[in-house]
Amino acid sequence: MKIAVLKEAAEGETRVAAIPETVKKFVALGADVAVERGAGDAASIPDADFEAAGAKLGSRADVLKGAGIILCINAADLKGADAGALLVGALDPTRRRDAVDCYAKAGIDALAMEWMPRITRAQSMDILSSQSNLAGYKAVIEAADAYGRAFPMMMTAAGTVSPAKVFVMGVGVAGLQAIATAKRLGAQVSATDVRSATREQIQSLGAKPIFVENVAGIEGEGSGGYATEMSAEYQKAQADLVSGHIAKQDIVVTTALIPGKPAPRLITDAQLATMRPGSVVVDLAAEAGGNVEGAVSGDQVVKHGVTIIGAANLARSLAADSSALFARNLYNFLSAFWDKEQARPLFPDDDEIVRGIRLTHGGKVVHERLTAA
Ligand code: NAD
């Protein structure tokens, strides 16, 4: 079984889908690994390190030729790939539906890792979690960088510097890491979510939970851990709560997402105007439509003296770590299905993970989320 690792072509992409550690592990499973020359450059992994781990280096055409498995970060151009090859990566199937049709036509079995089901068995394969965790960390670092004041309280001979007040909205994987990072930097942290299960998680990180009390939110974890769109009554109660709280905050990090829907609007322009000048808002949902009115995905704007950072793909700015975690997610997934005798992964049709992520199979688009549309 030959495994190809591609050099990412998408603009701004810095990550690579394998690291020397996972190359070694694939070789130990009996696979041959071929890495496109320069694939690890932007993640500070020299070609020589891949070679030392047991990979062969080559051009894109060389690595694709005869490959049974193709690993990538983003959906890729696969000219030269063999029919029957398996493509594994973040394939963005909803937005790149055309590419999925092309994979089917080319006889490539495409597996979209971002549709990994949220089940215990799949935790170590979950690219959304591994990348969101880093994004949550980096969001706070970016906020601290843009904030013209210090985060921790400092008592100095020249007087006291007061601690920054940080409010995290949306306490999933990214939000939890944002809380932990802001606490480590010495901020006073509060946080909110619609899922009641997050209250304890917020407290366990030493932050203050701020919850809508008069209207029921989502009891427990919600389906697969995800939130849904909230009722108009809840949204109104949440807006009132946020209005009261936000004026006293220096930094707000928003991370709220609803699968398959635009991101919920959590902060209006009028609410931004109540924050003191110099405050910073980081909108991690900017790419999905934004939690914050006026946020521009991939850009920084100033409104009412408040800096709004429309964070896009923050994990890319931590290329070495995000590559390592992504690469391990891919290895954990493939090795879990690896058949030693046949020296390749086997995917049972009725497996929950396989059903969750398989987009194309045997020349057809097979995923129900795509065929139903
Ligand atoms: P996400 O990125 O979909 O959303 C981020 C957060 O925003 C969520 O906590 C969500 O409840 C919240 N949110 C949505 N609408 C909101 C609103 N109007 N106001 C405030 N907050 C709002 O979430 P995620 O980071 O992918 O994690 C979701 C859940 O999945 C968590 O419980 C996590 O622990 C769980 N999870 C489970 C697994 C697994 O078991 N394999 C893996 C990863 C995550």
PDB file of N, CA and C and ligand atoms in Angstrom, residues 117-120 122-123 126 129 170-174 192-195 221 224-227 230 238 255-259 264 266, ligand 1:
ATOM      1  N   PRO A 117     -17.989  11.457  13.243  1.00  0.00           N
ATOM      2  CA  PRO A 117     -19.009  11.546  14.289  1.00  0.00           C
ATOM      3  C   PRO A 117     -18.401  11.837  15.662  1.00  0.00           C
ATOM      4  N   ARG A 118     -19.138  12.580  16.477  1.00  0.00           N
ATOM      5  CA  ARG A 118     -18.659  12.931  17.821  1.00  0.00           C
ATOM      6  C   ARG A 118     -18.956  11.781  18.772  1.00  0.00           C
ATOM      7  N   ILE A 119     -18.202  10.689  18.639  1.00  0.00           N
ATOM      8  CA  ILE A 119     -18.369   9.548  19.532  1.00  0.00           C
ATOM      9  C   ILE A 119     -17.017   9.269  20.179  1.00  0.00           C
ATOM     10  N   THR A 120     -17.067   8.604  21.323  1.00  0.00           N
ATOM     11  CA  THR A 120     -15.841   8.418  22.103  1.00  0.00           C
ATOM     12  C   THR A 120     -14.742   7.749  21.261  1.00  0.00           C
ATOM     13  N   ALA A 122     -14.080   7.934  18.296  1.00  0.00           N
ATOM     14  CA  ALA A 122     -13.506   8.763  17.223  1.00  0.00           C
ATOM     15  C   ALA A 122     -12.791  10.012  17.748  1.00  0.00           C
ATOM     16  N   GLN A 123     -12.706  10.139  19.074  1.00  0.00           N
ATOM     17  CA  GLN A 123     -12.123  11.378  19.619  1.00  0.00           C
ATOM     18  C   GLN A 123     -10.714  11.649  19.101  1.00  0.00           C
ATOM     19  N   ASP A 126     -10.489  13.259  15.508  1.00  0.00           N
ATOM     20  CA  ASP A 126     -11.371  14.396  15.255  1.00  0.00           C
ATOM     21  C   ASP A 126     -10.574  15.661  14.894  1.00  0.00           C
ATOM     22  N   SER A 129     -11.802  19.069  16.466  1.00  0.00           N
ATOM     23  CA  SER A 129     -11.355  19.320  17.840  1.00  0.00           C
ATOM     24  C   SER A 129      -9.887  19.710  17.869  1.00  0.00           C
ATOM     25  N   GLY A 170     -19.537  30.869  23.813  1.00  0.00           N
ATOM     26  CA  GLY A 170     -19.450  29.594  23.083  1.00  0.00           C
ATOM     27  C   GLY A 170     -18.336  28.781  23.713  1.00  0.00           C
ATOM     28  N   VAL A 171     -18.718  27.761  24.481  1.00  0.00           N
ATOM     29  CA  VAL A 171     -17.713  27.015  25.238  1.00  0.00           C
ATOM     30  C   VAL A 171     -17.632  25.573  24.714  1.00  0.00           C
ATOM     31  N   GLY A 172     -17.298  25.443  23.440  1.00  0.00           N
ATOM     32  CA  GLY A 172     -16.970  24.131  22.866  1.00  0.00           C
ATOM     33  C   GLY A 172     -15.477  23.928  23.034  1.00  0.00           C
ATOM     34  N   VAL A 173     -14.873  23.258  22.084  1.00  0.00           N
ATOM     35  CA  VAL A 173     -13.445  22.950  22.189  1.00  0.00           C
ATOM     36  C   VAL A 173     -12.614  24.239  22.172  1.00  0.00           C
ATOM     37  N   ALA A 174     -12.889  25.129  21.213  1.00  0.00           N
ATOM     38  CA  ALA A 174     -12.120  26.379  21.103  1.00  0.00           C
ATOM     39  C   ALA A 174     -12.353  27.265  22.323  1.00  0.00           C
ATOM     40  N   THR A 192     -20.014  32.029  28.528  1.00  0.00           N
ATOM     41  CA  THR A 192     -21.418  31.630  28.379  1.00  0.00           C
ATOM     42  C   THR A 192     -21.573  30.627  27.246  1.00  0.00           C
ATOM     43  N   ASP A 193     -22.658  29.863  27.309  1.00  0.00           N
ATOM     44  CA  ASP A 193     -23.017  28.935  26.229  1.00  0.00           C
ATOM     45  C   ASP A 193     -24.513  28.687  26.357  1.00  0.00           C
ATOM     46  N   VAL A 194     -25.080  28.031  25.338  1.00  0.00           N
ATOM     47  CA  VAL A 194     -26.502  27.671  25.416  1.00  0.00           C
ATOM     48  C   VAL A 194     -26.671  26.281  26.037  1.00  0.00           C
ATOM     49  N   ARG A 195     -25.591  25.501  26.074  1.00  0.00           N
ATOM     50  CA  ARG A 195     -25.674  24.138  26.606  1.00  0.00           C
ATOM     51  C   ARG A 195     -25.360  24.165  28.104  1.00  0.00           C
ATOM     52  N   GLU A 221     -25.755  17.906  26.909  1.00  0.00           N
ATOM     53  CA  GLU A 221     -24.769  18.080  25.836  1.00  0.00           C
ATOM     54  C   GLU A 221     -25.376  18.499  24.497  1.00  0.00           C
ATOM     55  N   GLY A 224     -25.152  14.972  19.767  1.00  0.00           N
ATOM     56  CA  GLY A 224     -23.757  14.812  19.342  1.00  0.00           C
ATOM     57  C   GLY A 224     -22.864  15.894  19.926  1.00  0.00           C
ATOM     58  N   GLY A 225     -23.306  16.562  20.976  1.00  0.00           N
ATOM     59  CA  GLY A 225     -22.498  17.619  21.586  1.00  0.00           C
ATOM     60  C   GLY A 225     -22.740  18.991  20.966  1.00  0.00           C
ATOM     61  N   TYR A 226     -23.561  19.053  19.928  1.00  0.00           N
ATOM     62  CA  TYR A 226     -23.731  20.310  19.199  1.00  0.00           C
ATOM     63  C   TYR A 226     -24.941  21.110  19.658  1.00  0.00           C
ATOM     64  N   ALA A 227     -24.879  22.413  19.429  1.00  0.00           N
ATOM     65  CA  ALA A 227     -26.004  23.301  19.723  1.00  0.00           C
ATOM     66  C   ALA A 227     -26.947  23.346  18.518  1.00  0.00           C
ATOM     67  N   MET A 230     -31.542  28.686  18.620  1.00  0.00           N
ATOM     68  CA  MET A 230     -32.356  28.898  19.810  1.00  0.00           C
ATOM     69  C   MET A 230     -33.636  29.645  19.445  1.00  0.00           C
ATOM     70  N   GLN A 238     -30.884  36.251  25.815  1.00  0.00           N
ATOM     71  CA  GLN A 238     -29.422  36.219  25.709  1.00  0.00           C
ATOM     72  C   GLN A 238     -28.881  37.612  25.349  1.00  0.00           C
ATOM     73  N   THR A 255     -17.066  32.088  19.788  1.00  0.00           N
ATOM     74  CA  THR A 255     -16.738  30.836  19.071  1.00  0.00           C
ATOM     75  C   THR A 255     -18.003  30.072  18.685  1.00  0.00           C
ATOM     76  N   ALA A 256     -19.190  30.721  18.785  1.00  0.00           N
ATOM     77  CA  ALA A 256     -20.450  29.966  18.678  1.00  0.00           C
ATOM     78  C   ALA A 256     -20.752  29.529  17.247  1.00  0.00           C
ATOM     79  N   LEU A 257     -20.967  28.239  17.098  1.00  0.00           N
ATOM     80  CA  LEU A 257     -21.307  27.671  15.786  1.00  0.00           C
ATOM     81  C   LEU A 257     -22.505  26.739  15.935  1.00  0.00           C
ATOM     82  N   ILE A 258     -23.293  26.641  14.856  1.00  0.00           N
ATOM     83  CA  ILE A 258     -24.393  25.679  14.798  1.00  0.00           C
ATOM     84  C   ILE A 258     -24.195  24.896  13.506  1.00  0.00           C
ATOM     85  N   PRO A 259     -23.977  23.572  13.609  1.00  0.00           N
ATOM     86  CA  PRO A 259     -23.676  22.804  12.395  1.00  0.00           C
ATOM     87  C   PRO A 259     -24.751  22.992  11.316  1.00  0.00           C
ATOM     88  N   PRO A 264     -24.649  31.981  14.864  1.00  0.00           N
ATOM     89  CA  PRO A 264     -25.631  32.874  15.486  1.00  0.00           C
ATOM     90  C   PRO A 264     -25.037  34.261  15.757  1.00  0.00           C
ATOM     91  N   LEU A 266     -24.348  37.161  17.997  1.00  0.00           N
ATOM     92  CA  LEU A 266     -24.339  37.291  19.455  1.00  0.00           C
ATOM     93  C   LEU A 266     -24.056  38.715  19.916  1.00  0.00           C
TER      94      LEU A 266
HETATM   95  P1  NAD B   1     -19.059  24.113  17.944  1.00  0.00           P
HETATM   96  O1  NAD B   1     -17.788  24.561  17.314  1.00  0.00           O
HETATM   97  O2  NAD B   1     -20.100  23.510  17.084  1.00  0.00           O
HETATM   98  O3  NAD B   1     -19.719  25.353  18.707  1.00  0.00           O
HETATM   99  C1  NAD B   1     -18.990  26.075  19.672  1.00  0.00           C
HETATM  100  C2  NAD B   1     -19.854  26.340  20.888  1.00  0.00           C
HETATM  101  O4  NAD B   1     -20.815  27.347  20.589  1.00  0.00           O
HETATM  102  C3  NAD B   1     -20.646  25.143  21.379  1.00  0.00           C
HETATM  103  O5  NAD B   1     -20.306  24.902  22.739  1.00  0.00           O
HETATM  104  C4  NAD B   1     -22.096  25.574  21.227  1.00  0.00           C
HETATM  105  O6  NAD B   1     -22.939  25.049  22.242  1.00  0.00           O
HETATM  106  C5  NAD B   1     -21.965  27.073  21.348  1.00  0.00           C
HETATM  107  N1  NAD B   1     -23.105  27.856  20.853  1.00  0.00           N
HETATM  108  C6  NAD B   1     -23.885  27.637  19.756  1.00  0.00           C
HETATM  109  N2  NAD B   1     -24.837  28.583  19.660  1.00  0.00           N
HETATM  110  C7  NAD B   1     -24.630  29.445  20.696  1.00  0.00           C
HETATM  111  C8  NAD B   1     -25.292  30.640  21.129  1.00  0.00           C
HETATM  112  N3  NAD B   1     -26.350  31.124  20.482  1.00  0.00           N
HETATM  113  N4  NAD B   1     -24.832  31.243  22.235  1.00  0.00           N
HETATM  114  C9  NAD B   1     -23.749  30.749  22.923  1.00  0.00           C
HETATM  115  N5  NAD B   1     -23.100  29.641  22.553  1.00  0.00           N
HETATM  116  C10 NAD B   1     -23.540  28.985  21.465  1.00  0.00           C
HETATM  117  O7  NAD B   1     -18.739  23.130  19.147  1.00  0.00           O
HETATM  118  P2  NAD B   1     -17.504  22.155  19.326  1.00  0.00           P
HETATM  119  O8  NAD B   1     -16.327  22.893  19.808  1.00  0.00           O
HETATM  120  O9  NAD B   1     -17.364  21.396  18.077  1.00  0.00           O
HETATM  121  O10 NAD B   1     -17.961  21.229  20.505  1.00  0.00           O
HETATM  122  C11 NAD B   1     -19.303  20.874  20.693  1.00  0.00           C
HETATM  123  C12 NAD B   1     -19.419  19.732  21.688  1.00  0.00           C
HETATM  124  O11 NAD B   1     -18.944  18.517  21.119  1.00  0.00           O
HETATM  125  C13 NAD B   1     -18.716  19.876  23.010  1.00  0.00           C
HETATM  126  O12 NAD B   1     -19.595  19.405  23.989  1.00  0.00           O
HETATM  127  C14 NAD B   1     -17.563  18.942  22.897  1.00  0.00           C
HETATM  128  O13 NAD B   1     -17.131  18.477  24.159  1.00  0.00           O
HETATM  129  C15 NAD B   1     -18.169  17.840  22.083  1.00  0.00           C
HETATM  130  N6  NAD B   1     -17.148  17.066  21.379  1.00  0.00           N
HETATM  131  C16 NAD B   1     -17.200  15.697  21.453  1.00  0.00           C
HETATM  132  C17 NAD B   1     -16.251  14.945  20.782  1.00  0.00           C
HETATM  133  C18 NAD B   1     -16.255  13.447  20.817  1.00  0.00           C
HETATM  134  O14 NAD B   1     -16.877  12.875  21.675  1.00  0.00           O
HETATM  135  N7  NAD B   1     -15.620  12.783  19.851  1.00  0.00           N
HETATM  136  C19 NAD B   1     -15.266  15.584  20.039  1.00  0.00           C
HETATM  137  C20 NAD B   1     -15.250  16.980  19.996  1.00  0.00           C
HETATM  138  C21 NAD B   1     -16.209  17.704  20.671  1.00  0.00           C
END
